[in-house]
Amino acid sequence: SSPASIFTRPDLGALTVLTFGFAAEIVSLVITPRCSHPDKAWLDQATTLAAFVLLNPTTGQTFFYQICLGVSHSTRKGFSGPIPYWFYAPNPNAPKVFGYADSLDSYALPPLTQGSGRKVYALNTLPRFSALISTAPGGMDTDLSRWKLQGFYVGTFGYGGFSVDTLWDTISI
């Protein structure tokens, strides 16, 4: 059967829970420093993340919510999460697009790290969505009942020289 249209899915205001479950393991990670300037060496990094795309059919706005599962820099050992921050907000070139970069710290969970094996996560994202949307930056609709889950993605990205293999399984919403 085909997935439900965005217009027939329940809005976030009608839900009592929205659990994002998944398991992940960083199997291998190699970061090769390429940035020669000592103040910019942090640019050589790999980030593992999970993200949601929320759509507001009433206003035509889009909200990207990204959860950083772990960041590794060539100048640091191990992983560290970013300080949560809004991005695309406000952006005169994209007035209907908003984004928030978050970390597992917001869920009181440890980061995904190389060598720690497979980790299983179950994140109730609804309270976080509610808090962020209700206090959103100017121009973003703050009514939770007008937002719907459009999709999600998981993956790894990086800057500079990196190679990372991450295994994902049992993804559910």
C-alpha positions in Angstrom: 0.0 0.0 0.0 1.1 3.6 -0.5 2.1 5.8 2.3 -0.5 8.3 3.5 -0.5 11.7 2.0 1.0 14.5 4.1 -2.6 15.9 4.3 -4.0 12.8 5.8 -1.3 12.2 8.4 -2.1 13.4 11.9 -0.7 16.7 12.9 1.8 16.9 15.8 -0.8 18.6 18.1 -3.0 15.5 17.9 -0.2 13.1 19.0 0.7 12.2 22.6 4.0 10.5 21.7 6.3 10.4 18.6 9.1 7.9 19.2 12.0 7.6 16.8 13.7 4.2 17.3 16.8 3.0 15.7 20.1 1.1 16.2 23.4 2.3 14.9 27.1 1.4 15.1 30.1 3.2 13.8 32.1 0.4 12.4 35.1 2.3 11.2 36.2 6.0 11.3 39.4 7.5 9.9 39.9 11.2 9.8 43.0 12.5 7.9 43.9 16.1 8.7 43.8 18.2 5.6 43.4 21.7 7.0 46.9 23.0 7.6 45.9 26.1 9.5 46.0 25.3 13.3 42.9 27.5 14.1 40.9 25.7 11.4 41.9 22.1 12.1 38.5 21.4 13.6 37.1 21.6 10.0 38.4 18.0 9.5 35.4 16.2 11.0 32.8 13.6 10.5 29.3 13.9 11.9 26.6 11.2 12.3 23.0 12.4 12.5 19.4 11.6 12.3 16.9 14.1 11.1 13.2 14.9 10.6 11.5 17.0 8.0 8.3 18.7 9.2 5.9 20.4 6.9 3.3 23.0 7.7 0.7 22.7 4.9 -1.2 25.8 6.1 1.8 28.2 5.8 4.0 26.2 3.4 6.8 26.3 5.9 9.4 23.5 6.3 11.3 22.7 9.5 14.4 20.5 9.5 15.2 19.0 12.9 18.6 17.4 13.0 19.9 15.3 16.0 23.7 15.1 16.0 24.5 11.6 17.3 28.3 12.3 17.4 31.0 14.5 15.9 34.7 13.5 15.6 37.4 16.1 14.8 40.9 15.4 13.7 42.2 17.6 16.6 40.2 15.8 19.3 39.9 12.3 20.4 36.4 10.8 20.7 33.1 12.5 19.9 31.4 15.7 21.0 28.0 17.1 20.2 27.4 20.7 19.0 25.7 23.3 21.1 22.1 23.3 19.9 21.3 26.2 17.6 18.8 27.4 15.0 19.8 27.5 11.4 18.0 29.1 8.4 16.2 31.3 10.9 15.6 34.0 9.9 16.8 33.7 6.4 15.5 36.3 3.9 16.5 34.1 1.0 14.4 31.2 2.3 11.7 32.8 4.5 9.7 29.5 4.8 12.6 27.2 5.7 13.7 26.7 9.3 16.1 24.3 11.0 17.4 23.3 14.4 20.6 21.4 15.1 20.3 19.4 18.3 22.3 16.7 20.1 21.6 13.6 22.2 22.3 15.8 25.3 18.8 17.1 24.9 17.6 13.5 25.5 20.1 12.8 28.2 21.7 10.1 26.1 25.4 9.5 25.3 26.8 10.1 21.8 27.4 7.3 19.3 31.1 6.5 19.3 33.4 4.3 17.4 34.3 1.1 19.2 31.3 1.2 21.5 29.4 -1.3 19.5 25.7 -1.2 18.4 23.6 1.3 20.3 19.8 1.2 20.4 18.0 4.5 20.8 14.3 5.3 21.4 13.7 9.1 21.4 10.3 10.6 22.1 10.8 13.6 19.9 7.3 15.1 20.5 8.2 17.1 23.7 11.2 18.5 21.9 9.2 19.4 18.8 6.6 21.1 21.0 9.1 23.1 22.9 11.0 24.3 19.8 8.0 25.1 17.7 6.2 27.0 20.5 9.3 29.2 21.0 10.4 29.3 17.4 12.2 32.4 15.9 10.3 35.1 14.2 8.2 34.1 11.2 7.9 30.4 12.0 4.4 29.2 12.8 4.3 28.3 16.5 1.0 26.3 16.4 2.0 22.6 16.8 -1.4 21.5 15.3 -0.4 22.8 11.9 2.9 20.8 11.6 3.1 17.2 10.2 5.9 14.8 9.8 7.0 14.7 6.1 10.0 12.4 6.4 13.3 11.6 8.0 16.8 10.7 7.1 19.9 9.3 8.8 23.5 9.4 7.7 27.0 10.7 8.0 28.6 13.7 6.5 32.0 15.3 6.9 34.5 18.0 5.9 38.1 17.4 4.9 39.6 14.0 4.8 37.4 11.3 6.4 36.1 7.8 5.9 33.3 6.5 8.1 31.2 3.3 7.9 28.0 3.3 10.0 25.5 0.5 10.2 21.8 1.4 10.8 19.0 -1.0 11.5 15.5 -1.3 13.1 14.5 2.2 12.2 11.0 3.0 13.3 8.7 6.0 13.9 
